[in-house]
Short mmCIF file of C-alpha atoms and ligand atoms in Angstrom, two decimals:
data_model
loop_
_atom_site.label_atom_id
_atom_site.label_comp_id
_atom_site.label_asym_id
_atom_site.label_seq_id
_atom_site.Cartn_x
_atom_site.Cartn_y
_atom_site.Cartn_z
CA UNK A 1 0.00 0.00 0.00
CA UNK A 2 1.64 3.45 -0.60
CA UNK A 3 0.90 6.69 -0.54
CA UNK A 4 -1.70 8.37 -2.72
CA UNK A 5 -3.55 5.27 -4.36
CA UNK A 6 -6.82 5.12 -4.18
CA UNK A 7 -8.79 2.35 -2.59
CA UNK A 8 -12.54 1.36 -3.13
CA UNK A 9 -13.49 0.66 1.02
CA UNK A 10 -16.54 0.36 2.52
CA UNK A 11 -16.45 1.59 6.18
CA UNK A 12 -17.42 -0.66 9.11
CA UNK A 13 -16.82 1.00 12.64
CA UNK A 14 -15.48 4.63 13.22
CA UNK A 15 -11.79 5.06 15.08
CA UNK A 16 -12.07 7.48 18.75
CA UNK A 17 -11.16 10.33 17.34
CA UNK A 18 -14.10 9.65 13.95
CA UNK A 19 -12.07 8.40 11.54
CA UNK A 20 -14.55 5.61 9.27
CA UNK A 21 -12.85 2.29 9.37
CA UNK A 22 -12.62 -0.30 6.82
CA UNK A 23 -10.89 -3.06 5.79
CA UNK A 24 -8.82 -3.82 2.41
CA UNK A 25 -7.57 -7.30 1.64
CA UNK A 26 -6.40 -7.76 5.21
CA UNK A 27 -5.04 -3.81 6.12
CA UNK A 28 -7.28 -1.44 8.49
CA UNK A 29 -7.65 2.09 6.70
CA UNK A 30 -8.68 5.10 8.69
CA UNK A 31 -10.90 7.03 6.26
CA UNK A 32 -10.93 10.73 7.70
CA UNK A 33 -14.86 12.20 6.30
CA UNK A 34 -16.30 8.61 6.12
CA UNK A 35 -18.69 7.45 7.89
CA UNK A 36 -20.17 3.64 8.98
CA UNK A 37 -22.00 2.61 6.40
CA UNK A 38 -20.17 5.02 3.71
CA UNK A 39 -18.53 3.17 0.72
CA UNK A 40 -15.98 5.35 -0.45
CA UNK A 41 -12.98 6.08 -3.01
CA UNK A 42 -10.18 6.63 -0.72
CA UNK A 43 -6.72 8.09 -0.93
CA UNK A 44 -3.50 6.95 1.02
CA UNK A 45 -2.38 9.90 3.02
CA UNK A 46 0.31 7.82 5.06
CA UNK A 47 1.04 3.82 4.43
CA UNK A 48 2.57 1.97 7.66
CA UNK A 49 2.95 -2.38 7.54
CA UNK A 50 -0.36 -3.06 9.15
CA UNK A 51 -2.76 0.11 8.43
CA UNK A 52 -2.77 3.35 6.64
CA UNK A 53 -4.25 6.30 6.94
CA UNK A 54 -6.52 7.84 4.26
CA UNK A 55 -8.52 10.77 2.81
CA UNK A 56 -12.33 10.49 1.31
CA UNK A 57 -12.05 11.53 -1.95
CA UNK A 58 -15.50 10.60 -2.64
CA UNK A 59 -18.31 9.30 -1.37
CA UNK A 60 -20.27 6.14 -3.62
CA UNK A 61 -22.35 4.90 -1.86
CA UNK A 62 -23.48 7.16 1.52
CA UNK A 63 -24.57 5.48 4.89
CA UNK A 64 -28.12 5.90 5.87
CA UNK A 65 -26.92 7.87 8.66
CA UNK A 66 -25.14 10.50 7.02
CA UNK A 67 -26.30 13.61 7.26
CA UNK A 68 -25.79 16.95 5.51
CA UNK A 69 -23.42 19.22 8.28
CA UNK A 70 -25.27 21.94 9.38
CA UNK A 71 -21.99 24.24 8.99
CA UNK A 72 -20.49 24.83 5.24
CA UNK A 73 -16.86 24.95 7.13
CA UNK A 74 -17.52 21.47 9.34
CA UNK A 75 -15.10 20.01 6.71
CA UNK A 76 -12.33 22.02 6.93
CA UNK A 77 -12.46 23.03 10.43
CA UNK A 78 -10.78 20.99 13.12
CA UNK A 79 -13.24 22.27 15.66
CA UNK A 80 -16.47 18.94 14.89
CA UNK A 81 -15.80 15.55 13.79
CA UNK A 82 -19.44 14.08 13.92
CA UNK A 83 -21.09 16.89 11.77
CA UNK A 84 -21.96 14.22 8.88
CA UNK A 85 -23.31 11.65 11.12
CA UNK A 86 -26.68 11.87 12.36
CA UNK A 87 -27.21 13.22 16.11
CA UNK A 88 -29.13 9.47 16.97
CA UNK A 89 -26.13 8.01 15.55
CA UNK A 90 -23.48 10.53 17.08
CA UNK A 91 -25.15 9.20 20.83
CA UNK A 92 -25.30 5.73 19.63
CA UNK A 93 -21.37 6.09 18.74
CA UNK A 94 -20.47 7.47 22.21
CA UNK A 95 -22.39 5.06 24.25
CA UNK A 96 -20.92 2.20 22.08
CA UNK A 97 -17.20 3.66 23.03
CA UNK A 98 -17.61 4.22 26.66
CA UNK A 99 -18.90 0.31 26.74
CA UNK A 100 -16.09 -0.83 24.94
CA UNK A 101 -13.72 0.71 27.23
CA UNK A 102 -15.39 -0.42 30.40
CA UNK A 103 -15.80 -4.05 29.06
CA UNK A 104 -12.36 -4.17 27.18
CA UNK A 105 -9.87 -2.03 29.11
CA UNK A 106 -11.70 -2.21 32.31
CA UNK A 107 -12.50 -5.74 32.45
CA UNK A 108 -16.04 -5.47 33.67
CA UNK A 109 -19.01 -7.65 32.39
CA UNK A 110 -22.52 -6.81 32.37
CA UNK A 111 -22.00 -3.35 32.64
CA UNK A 112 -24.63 -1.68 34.28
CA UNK A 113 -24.88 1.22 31.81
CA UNK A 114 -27.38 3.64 31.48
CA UNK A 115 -28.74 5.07 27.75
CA UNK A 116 -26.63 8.44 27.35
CA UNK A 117 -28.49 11.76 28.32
CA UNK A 118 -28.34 13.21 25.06
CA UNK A 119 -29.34 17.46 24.09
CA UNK A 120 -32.46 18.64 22.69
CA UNK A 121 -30.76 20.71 20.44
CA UNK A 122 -27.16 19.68 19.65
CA UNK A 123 -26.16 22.84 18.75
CA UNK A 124 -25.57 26.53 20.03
CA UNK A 125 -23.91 25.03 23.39
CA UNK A 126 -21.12 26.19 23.68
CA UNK A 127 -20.46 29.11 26.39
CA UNK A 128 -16.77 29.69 25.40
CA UNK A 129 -14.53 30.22 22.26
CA UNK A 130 -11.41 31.15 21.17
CA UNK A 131 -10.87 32.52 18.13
CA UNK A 132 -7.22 32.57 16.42
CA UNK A 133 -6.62 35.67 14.22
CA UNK A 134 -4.62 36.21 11.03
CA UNK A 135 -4.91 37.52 7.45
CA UNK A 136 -6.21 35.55 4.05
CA UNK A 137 -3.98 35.52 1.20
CA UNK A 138 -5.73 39.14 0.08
CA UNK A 139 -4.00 40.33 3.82
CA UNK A 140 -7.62 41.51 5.18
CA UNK A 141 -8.17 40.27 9.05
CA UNK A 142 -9.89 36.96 9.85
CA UNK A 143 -10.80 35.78 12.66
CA UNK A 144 -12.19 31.37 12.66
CA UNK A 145 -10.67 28.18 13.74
CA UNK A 146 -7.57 26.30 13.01
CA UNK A 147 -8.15 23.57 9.91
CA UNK A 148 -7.90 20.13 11.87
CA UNK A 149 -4.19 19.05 12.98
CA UNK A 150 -3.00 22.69 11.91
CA UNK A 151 -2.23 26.27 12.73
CA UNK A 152 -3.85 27.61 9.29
CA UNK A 153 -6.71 29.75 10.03
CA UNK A 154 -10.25 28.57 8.45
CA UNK A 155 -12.26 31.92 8.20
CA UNK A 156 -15.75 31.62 10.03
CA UNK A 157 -17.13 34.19 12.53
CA UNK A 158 -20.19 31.49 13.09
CA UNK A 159 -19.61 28.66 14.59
CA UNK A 160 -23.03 27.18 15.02
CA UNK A 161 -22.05 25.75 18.28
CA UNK A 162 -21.50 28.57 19.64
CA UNK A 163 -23.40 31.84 20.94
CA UNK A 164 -25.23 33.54 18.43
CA UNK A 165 -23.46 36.92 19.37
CA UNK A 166 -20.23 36.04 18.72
CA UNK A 167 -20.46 37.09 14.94
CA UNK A 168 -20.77 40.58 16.04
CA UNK A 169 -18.06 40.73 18.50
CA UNK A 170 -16.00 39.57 15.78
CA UNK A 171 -16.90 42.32 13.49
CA UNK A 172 -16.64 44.75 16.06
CA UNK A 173 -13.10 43.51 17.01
CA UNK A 174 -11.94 43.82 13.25
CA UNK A 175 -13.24 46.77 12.38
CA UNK A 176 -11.57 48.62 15.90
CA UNK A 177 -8.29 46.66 14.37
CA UNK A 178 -8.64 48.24 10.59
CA UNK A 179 -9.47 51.15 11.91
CA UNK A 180 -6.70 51.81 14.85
CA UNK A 181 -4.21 49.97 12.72
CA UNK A 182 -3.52 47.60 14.91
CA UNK A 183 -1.97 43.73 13.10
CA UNK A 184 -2.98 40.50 14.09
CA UNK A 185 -0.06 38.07 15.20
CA UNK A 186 1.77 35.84 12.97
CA UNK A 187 2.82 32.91 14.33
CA UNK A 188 5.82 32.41 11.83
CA UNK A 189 7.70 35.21 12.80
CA UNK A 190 6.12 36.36 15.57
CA UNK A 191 5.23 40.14 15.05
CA UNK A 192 2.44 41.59 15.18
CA UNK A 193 -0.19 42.21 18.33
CA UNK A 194 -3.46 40.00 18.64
CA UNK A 195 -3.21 36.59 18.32
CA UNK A 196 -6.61 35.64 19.94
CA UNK A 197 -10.34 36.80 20.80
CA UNK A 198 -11.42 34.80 23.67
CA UNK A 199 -15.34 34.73 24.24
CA UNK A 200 -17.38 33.78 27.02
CA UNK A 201 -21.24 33.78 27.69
CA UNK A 202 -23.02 32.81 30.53
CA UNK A 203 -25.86 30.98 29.46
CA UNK A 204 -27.88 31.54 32.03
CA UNK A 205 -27.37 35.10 32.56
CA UNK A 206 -26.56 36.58 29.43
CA UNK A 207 -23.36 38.09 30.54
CA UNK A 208 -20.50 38.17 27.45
CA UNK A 209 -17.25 38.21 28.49
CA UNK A 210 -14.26 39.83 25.60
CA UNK A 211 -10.47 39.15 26.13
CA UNK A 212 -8.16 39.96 23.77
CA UNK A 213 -5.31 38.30 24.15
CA UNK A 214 -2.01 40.59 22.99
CA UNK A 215 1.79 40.09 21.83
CA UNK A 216 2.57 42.76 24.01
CA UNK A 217 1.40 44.79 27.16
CA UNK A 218 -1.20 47.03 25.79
CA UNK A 219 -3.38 47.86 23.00
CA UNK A 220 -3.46 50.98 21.15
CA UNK A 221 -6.73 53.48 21.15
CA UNK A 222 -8.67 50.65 23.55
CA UNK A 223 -11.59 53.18 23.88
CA UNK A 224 -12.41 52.53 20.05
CA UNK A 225 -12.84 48.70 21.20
CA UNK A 226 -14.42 49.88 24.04
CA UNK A 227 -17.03 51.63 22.25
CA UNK A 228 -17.97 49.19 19.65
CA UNK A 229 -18.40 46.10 21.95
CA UNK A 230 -20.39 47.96 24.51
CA UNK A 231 -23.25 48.49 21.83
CA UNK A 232 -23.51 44.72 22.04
CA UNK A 233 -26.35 43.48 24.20
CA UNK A 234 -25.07 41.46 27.72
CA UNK A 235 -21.32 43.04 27.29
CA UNK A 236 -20.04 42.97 30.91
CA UNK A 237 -16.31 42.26 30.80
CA UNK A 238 -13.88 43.75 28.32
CA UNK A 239 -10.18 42.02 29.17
CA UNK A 240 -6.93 42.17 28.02
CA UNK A 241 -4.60 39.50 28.53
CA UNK A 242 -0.46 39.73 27.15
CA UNK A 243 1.00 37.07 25.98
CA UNK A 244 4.69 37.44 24.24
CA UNK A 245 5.40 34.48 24.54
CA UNK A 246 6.39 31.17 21.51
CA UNK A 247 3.86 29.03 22.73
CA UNK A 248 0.48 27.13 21.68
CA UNK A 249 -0.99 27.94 24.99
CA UNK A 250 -3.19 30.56 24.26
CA UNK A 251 -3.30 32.87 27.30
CA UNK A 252 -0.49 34.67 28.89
CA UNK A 253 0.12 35.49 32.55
CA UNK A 254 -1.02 38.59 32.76
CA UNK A 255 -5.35 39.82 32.65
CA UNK A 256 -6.43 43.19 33.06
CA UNK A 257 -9.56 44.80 32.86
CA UNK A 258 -10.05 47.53 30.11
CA UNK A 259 -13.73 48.23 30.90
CA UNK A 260 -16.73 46.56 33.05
CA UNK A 261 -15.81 43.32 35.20
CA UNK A 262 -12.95 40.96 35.92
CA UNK A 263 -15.87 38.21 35.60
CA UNK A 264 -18.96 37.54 34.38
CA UNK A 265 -21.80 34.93 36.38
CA UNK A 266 -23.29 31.64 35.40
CA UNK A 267 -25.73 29.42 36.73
CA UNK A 268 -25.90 26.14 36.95
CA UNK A 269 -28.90 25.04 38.67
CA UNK A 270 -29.83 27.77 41.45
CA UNK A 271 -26.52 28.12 42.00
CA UNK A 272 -24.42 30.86 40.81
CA UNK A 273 -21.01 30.98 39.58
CA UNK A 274 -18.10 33.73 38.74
CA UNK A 275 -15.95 33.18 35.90
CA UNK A 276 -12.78 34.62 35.11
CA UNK A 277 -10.77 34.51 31.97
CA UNK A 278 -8.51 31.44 33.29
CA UNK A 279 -11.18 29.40 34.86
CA UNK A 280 -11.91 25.83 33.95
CA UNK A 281 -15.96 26.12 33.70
CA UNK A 282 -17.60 23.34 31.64
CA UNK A 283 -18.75 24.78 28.04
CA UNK A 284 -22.16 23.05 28.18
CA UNK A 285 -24.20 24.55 30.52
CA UNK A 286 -27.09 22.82 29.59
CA UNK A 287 -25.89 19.39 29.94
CA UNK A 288 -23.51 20.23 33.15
CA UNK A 289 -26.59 20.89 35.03
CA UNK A 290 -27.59 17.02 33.68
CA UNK A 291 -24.04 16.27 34.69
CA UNK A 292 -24.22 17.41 37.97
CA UNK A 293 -27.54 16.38 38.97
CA UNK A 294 -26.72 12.50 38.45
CA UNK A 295 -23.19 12.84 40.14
CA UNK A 296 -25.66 13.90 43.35
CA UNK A 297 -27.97 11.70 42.53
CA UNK A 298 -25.10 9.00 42.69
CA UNK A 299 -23.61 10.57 46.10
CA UNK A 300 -27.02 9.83 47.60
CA UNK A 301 -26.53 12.42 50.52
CA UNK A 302 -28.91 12.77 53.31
CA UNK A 303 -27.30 15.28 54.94
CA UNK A 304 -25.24 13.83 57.90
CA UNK A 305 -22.01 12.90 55.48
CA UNK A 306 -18.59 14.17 54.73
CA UNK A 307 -17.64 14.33 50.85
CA UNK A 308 -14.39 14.66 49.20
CA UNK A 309 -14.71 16.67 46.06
CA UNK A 310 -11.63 15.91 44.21
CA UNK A 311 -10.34 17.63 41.12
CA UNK A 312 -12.68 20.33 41.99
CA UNK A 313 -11.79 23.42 39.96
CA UNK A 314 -13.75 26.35 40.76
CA UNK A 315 -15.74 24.32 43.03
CA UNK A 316 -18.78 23.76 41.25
CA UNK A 317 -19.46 19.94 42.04
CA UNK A 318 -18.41 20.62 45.64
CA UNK A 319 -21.27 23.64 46.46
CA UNK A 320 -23.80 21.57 44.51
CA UNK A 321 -23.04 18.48 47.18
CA UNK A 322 -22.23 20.83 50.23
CA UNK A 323 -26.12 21.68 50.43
CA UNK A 324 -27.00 18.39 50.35
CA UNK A 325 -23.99 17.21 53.27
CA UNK A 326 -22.95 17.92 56.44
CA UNK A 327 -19.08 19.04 55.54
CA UNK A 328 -17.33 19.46 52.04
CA UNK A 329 -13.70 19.43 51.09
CA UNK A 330 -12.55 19.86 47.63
CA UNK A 331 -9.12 19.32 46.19
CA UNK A 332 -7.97 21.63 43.75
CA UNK A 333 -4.44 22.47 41.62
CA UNK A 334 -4.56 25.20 40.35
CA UNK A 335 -4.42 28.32 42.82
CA UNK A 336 -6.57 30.46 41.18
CA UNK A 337 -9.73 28.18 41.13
CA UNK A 338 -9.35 27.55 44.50
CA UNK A 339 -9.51 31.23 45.17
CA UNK A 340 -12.65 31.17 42.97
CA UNK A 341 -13.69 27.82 45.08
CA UNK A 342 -13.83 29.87 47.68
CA UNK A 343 -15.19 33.10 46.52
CA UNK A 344 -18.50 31.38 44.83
CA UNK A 345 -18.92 28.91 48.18
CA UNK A 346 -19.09 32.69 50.03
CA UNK A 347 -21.16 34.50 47.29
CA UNK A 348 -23.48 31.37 47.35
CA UNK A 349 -23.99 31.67 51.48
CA UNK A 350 -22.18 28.00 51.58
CA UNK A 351 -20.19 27.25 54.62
CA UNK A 352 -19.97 23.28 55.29
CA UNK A 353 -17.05 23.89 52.35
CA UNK A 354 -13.31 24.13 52.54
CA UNK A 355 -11.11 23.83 49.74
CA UNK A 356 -7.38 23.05 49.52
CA UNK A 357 -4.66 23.48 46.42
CA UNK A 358 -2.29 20.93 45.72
CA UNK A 359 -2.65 17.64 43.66
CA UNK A 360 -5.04 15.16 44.78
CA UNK A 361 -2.57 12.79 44.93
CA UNK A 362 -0.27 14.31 47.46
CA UNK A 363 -2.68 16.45 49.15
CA UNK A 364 -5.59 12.99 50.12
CA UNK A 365 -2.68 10.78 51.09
CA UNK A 366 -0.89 13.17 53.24
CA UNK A 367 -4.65 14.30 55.06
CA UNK A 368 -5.24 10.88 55.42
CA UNK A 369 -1.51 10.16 57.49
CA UNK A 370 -1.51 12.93 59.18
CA UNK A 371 -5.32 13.47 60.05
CA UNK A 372 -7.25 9.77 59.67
CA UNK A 373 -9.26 11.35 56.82
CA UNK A 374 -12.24 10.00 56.77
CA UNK A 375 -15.35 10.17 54.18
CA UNK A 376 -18.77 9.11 53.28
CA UNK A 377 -18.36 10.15 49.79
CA UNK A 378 -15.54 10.63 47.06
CA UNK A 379 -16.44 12.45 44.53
CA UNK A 380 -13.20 12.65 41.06
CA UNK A 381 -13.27 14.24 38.35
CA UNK A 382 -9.90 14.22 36.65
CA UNK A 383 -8.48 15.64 33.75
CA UNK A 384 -8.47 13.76 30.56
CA UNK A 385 -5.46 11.36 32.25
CA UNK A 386 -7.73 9.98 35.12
CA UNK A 387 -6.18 9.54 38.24
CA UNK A 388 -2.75 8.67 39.44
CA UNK A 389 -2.75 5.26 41.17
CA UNK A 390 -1.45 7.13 44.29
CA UNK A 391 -4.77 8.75 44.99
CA UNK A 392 -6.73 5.35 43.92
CA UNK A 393 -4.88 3.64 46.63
CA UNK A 394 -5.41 6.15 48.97
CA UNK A 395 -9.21 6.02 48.46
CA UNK A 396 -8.83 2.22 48.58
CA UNK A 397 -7.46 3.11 52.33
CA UNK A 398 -9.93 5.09 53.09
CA UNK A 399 -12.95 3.08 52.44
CA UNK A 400 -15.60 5.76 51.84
CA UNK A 401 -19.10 3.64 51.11
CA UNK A 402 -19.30 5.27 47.51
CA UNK A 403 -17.40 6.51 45.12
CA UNK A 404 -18.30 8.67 42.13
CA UNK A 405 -16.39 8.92 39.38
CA UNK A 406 -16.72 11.60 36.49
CA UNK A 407 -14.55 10.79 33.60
CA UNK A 408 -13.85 12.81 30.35
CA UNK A 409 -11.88 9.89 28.82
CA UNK A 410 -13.64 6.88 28.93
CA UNK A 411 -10.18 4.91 28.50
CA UNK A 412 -8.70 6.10 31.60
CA UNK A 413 -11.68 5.84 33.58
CA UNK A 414 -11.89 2.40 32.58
CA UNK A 415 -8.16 1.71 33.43
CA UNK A 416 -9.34 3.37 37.00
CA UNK A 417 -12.38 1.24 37.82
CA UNK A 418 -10.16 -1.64 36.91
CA UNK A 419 -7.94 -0.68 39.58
CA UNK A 420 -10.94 -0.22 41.92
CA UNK A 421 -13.47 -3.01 41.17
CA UNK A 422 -9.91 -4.95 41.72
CA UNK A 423 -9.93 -3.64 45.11
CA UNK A 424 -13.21 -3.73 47.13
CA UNK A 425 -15.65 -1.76 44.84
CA UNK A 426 -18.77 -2.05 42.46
CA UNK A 427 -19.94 -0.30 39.84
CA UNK A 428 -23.53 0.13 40.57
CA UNK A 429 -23.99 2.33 37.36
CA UNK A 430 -22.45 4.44 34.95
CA UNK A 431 -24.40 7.27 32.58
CA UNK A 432 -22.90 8.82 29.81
CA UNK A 433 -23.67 12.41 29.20
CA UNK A 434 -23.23 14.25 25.79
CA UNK A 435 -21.09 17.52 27.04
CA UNK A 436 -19.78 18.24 23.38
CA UNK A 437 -22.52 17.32 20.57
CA UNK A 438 -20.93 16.74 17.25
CA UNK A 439 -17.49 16.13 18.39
CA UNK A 440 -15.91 13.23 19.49
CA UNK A 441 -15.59 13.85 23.47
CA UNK A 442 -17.91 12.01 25.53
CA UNK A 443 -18.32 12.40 28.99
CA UNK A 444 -19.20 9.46 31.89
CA UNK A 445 -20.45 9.27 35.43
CA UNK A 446 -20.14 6.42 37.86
CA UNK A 447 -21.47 5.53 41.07
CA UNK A 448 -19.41 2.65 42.29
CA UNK A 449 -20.05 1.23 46.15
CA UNK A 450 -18.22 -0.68 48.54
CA UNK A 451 -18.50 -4.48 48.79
CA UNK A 452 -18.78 -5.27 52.52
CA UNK A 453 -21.73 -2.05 52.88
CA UNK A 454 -24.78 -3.05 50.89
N1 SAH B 501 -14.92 19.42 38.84
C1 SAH B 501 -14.66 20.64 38.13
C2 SAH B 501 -13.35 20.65 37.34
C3 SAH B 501 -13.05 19.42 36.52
S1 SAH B 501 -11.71 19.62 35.37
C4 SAH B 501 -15.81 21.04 37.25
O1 SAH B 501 -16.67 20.22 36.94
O2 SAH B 501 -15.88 22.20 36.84
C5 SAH B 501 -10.35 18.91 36.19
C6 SAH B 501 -9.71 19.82 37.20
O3 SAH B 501 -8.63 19.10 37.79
C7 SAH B 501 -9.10 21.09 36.65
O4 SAH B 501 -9.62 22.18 37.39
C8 SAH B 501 -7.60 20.92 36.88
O5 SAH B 501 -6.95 22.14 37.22
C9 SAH B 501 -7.56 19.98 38.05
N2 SAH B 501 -6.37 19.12 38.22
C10 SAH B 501 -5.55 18.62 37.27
N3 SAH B 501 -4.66 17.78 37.82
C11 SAH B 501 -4.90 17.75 39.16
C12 SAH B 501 -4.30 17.06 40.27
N4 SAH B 501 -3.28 16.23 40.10
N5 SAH B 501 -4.84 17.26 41.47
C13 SAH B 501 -5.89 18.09 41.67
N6 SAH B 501 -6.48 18.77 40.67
C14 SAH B 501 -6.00 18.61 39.42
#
């Protein structure tokens, strides 16, 4: 097989990160814009000895499920990977993979899993973006999303899962920039000033958060910005953030204010929440609030126990349970979110809640030496990694009655509830939840219980 024939390949199963899969006489291709069900005309974008990688060139025969994408760019952009498949079939995919993992990497049969809670709407979601800015090949500004695997900028002010309002921030960022002069960054060789427009809406409240992020400490005439975004309805916080540095990461150290807000408030639920530019805050508002309420629901508090909120970020997951316990702790690394932790347990007239920074792993173990932690309730929800076997055995030590697990990498969860079901625990249930419609991310929750306490 080499590079740039073309194959005839009808696609069976789709790869983790969408990719169609099919077979030729005895090789696996990875079709990128096929689809199950697709036959295809396929080109070789990279040959190795057992599989090869490959491009759709076009489409023969098109699976029942295909859809058309509801966004001309889906192709292009690196943003969706499920566009083309239909929504019923995008849930079907996800609750298909999270099974897998749990049966194949985790080792469990039977699994008690529960149909995934799905949107209403699978589009329109999404409470944050970040849009990369640069110049087309005529040199006017553009603001979109990198093409998939890239750093070439894909023009499109309207991402469709995004807020509605974004469009007009965007214009109202270029036009202050072709009027005042100002350049957008260039990655290559690094001149230039703004390299990002980061965007954030509170669902719930309307509240629209700007920040521009800058190659270098200020930006020039910021009361022409000023002026155009604050003729946009729900404009609250108008940031600017420096970053001068090489780097992918796309915000720098340093945030100030240029007019309004440092934050701007969500809900979730009846609680309320203040974001900052930095904070980790799920970008599904609708479906965290799904999330959430089956992570409680799998706590089952009364009132009388003590829960560990691990991995808690800005403490959302811990305030939701702390009304609903006797006493809260939540585990947090990064410094900042635990100041927010704090801040929204206070603003929210919580007080059973006290957060610590540190890594779960040093900071559980070391509580439980030195202080015979004790809990009713762990509650984890990890980064895409899961958790480090440290903190597993640690919880192993402690014994709490249940444990819930929220996972954003159904691999890694699966490699964790190995390690627990191994070691005194259950899993009662798990529920996938659809956080990011028409990509390939799926999200799980777990309620897992202790042996010996039924
Ligand atoms: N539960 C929160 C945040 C989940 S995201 C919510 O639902 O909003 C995962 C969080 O884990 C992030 O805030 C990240 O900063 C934090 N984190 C990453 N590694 C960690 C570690 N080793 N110990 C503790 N927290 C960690």
């Amino acid at each position: 097989m080499n590079k740039n024939e073309i194959l005839t390949v009808t696609i069976e199963d789709m790869s983790d990160t969408g990719e169609g899969i099919g077979k030729y006489e005895g090789y696996t291709l990875f079709v990128k814009d096929a689809l199950p069900g697709d036959k295809v005309r396929a080109r070789i974008t990279k040959a190795k000895k057992q599989y090869a990688f490959a491009r759709c060139e076009e489409i023969l025969e098109p699976s029942p499920d295909r859809v058309t994408p509801p966004c001309p760019v889906s192709r292009a952009c690196g943003g969706c990977q499920l566009q083309a498949l239909s929504y019923a079939r995008q849930l079907a995919f996800k609750e298909a993979k999270v099974r897998n993992c749990l049966e194949r990497i985790g080792g469990l049969a039977n699994v008690p899993l529960r149909p995934i809670i799905g949107m209403e709407t699978p589009l329109g979601y999404r409470n944050k973006a970040q849009f990369p800015v640069g110049r087309d090949k005529n040199g006017r500004i553009i603001t979109g999303f990198y093409a998939g695997r890239t750093h070439s900028i894909i023009a499109n002010d309207r991402c469709l899962l995004g807020s509605d309002q974004n469009e007009a921030i965007l214009a109202a960022v270029k036009s202050y920039m072709e009027e005042a002069r100002v350049s957008p960054y260039d990655e290559t060789t690094q001149q230039g000033l703004v390299r990002h427009v980061l965007i954030r809406e509170g669902h719930f409240t309307g509240q629209i958060m700007v920040c521009l992020v800058v190659n270098g400490p200020a930006l020039p005439e910021p009361e022409a910005l000023i002026r155009r975004l604050r003729e946009i309805p729900g404009m609250h916080s108008i940031l600017l953030n420096s970053n001068t540095e090489n780097t992918n990461v796309i915000l720098g150290a340093r945030t100030r204010c240029l007019w309004g807000s440092e934050t701007i408030a969500d809900r979730i639920g009846d609680l309320e929440f203040q974001i900052s530019a930095k904070s980790f805050f799920q970008v599904n508002s609708v479906q965290t609030a799904r999330l959430y309420g089956q992570a409680l629901a799998y706590a089952g508090l009364t009132g009388k126990e003590t829960v560990w909120d691990l991995y808690c970020g800005i403490g959302t997951i811990s305030l939701f349970l702390a009304r609903k316990a006797k006493q809260v702790y939540g585990v947090e690394l990064v410094e900042e979110a635990v100041a927010d932790a704090r801040c929204n347990a206070a603003a929210n007239g919580i007080t059973n809640a006290v957060f610590f920074a540190g890594k779960a792993e040093e900071v559980v173990p070391r509580k439980l030496a030195e202080e015979n932690l004790q809990a009713d309730v762990i509650v984890v929800d990890p980064p895409r990694k899961g958790c480090d076997e440290k903190l597993l055995a640690a919880i192993v030590q402690i014994a709490p009655p249940r444990v819930v697990y929220i996972s954003c990498d159904p691999a890694t969860l699966a490699r964790d509830l190995k390690y627990l079901c191994g070691n005194g625990y259950r899993l009662a249930e798990a529920t996938p939840v659809d956080m990011f419609p028409m990509g390939v991310h799926v999200e799980t929750v777990c309620s897992l219980s202790k042996f010996s306490v039924e």
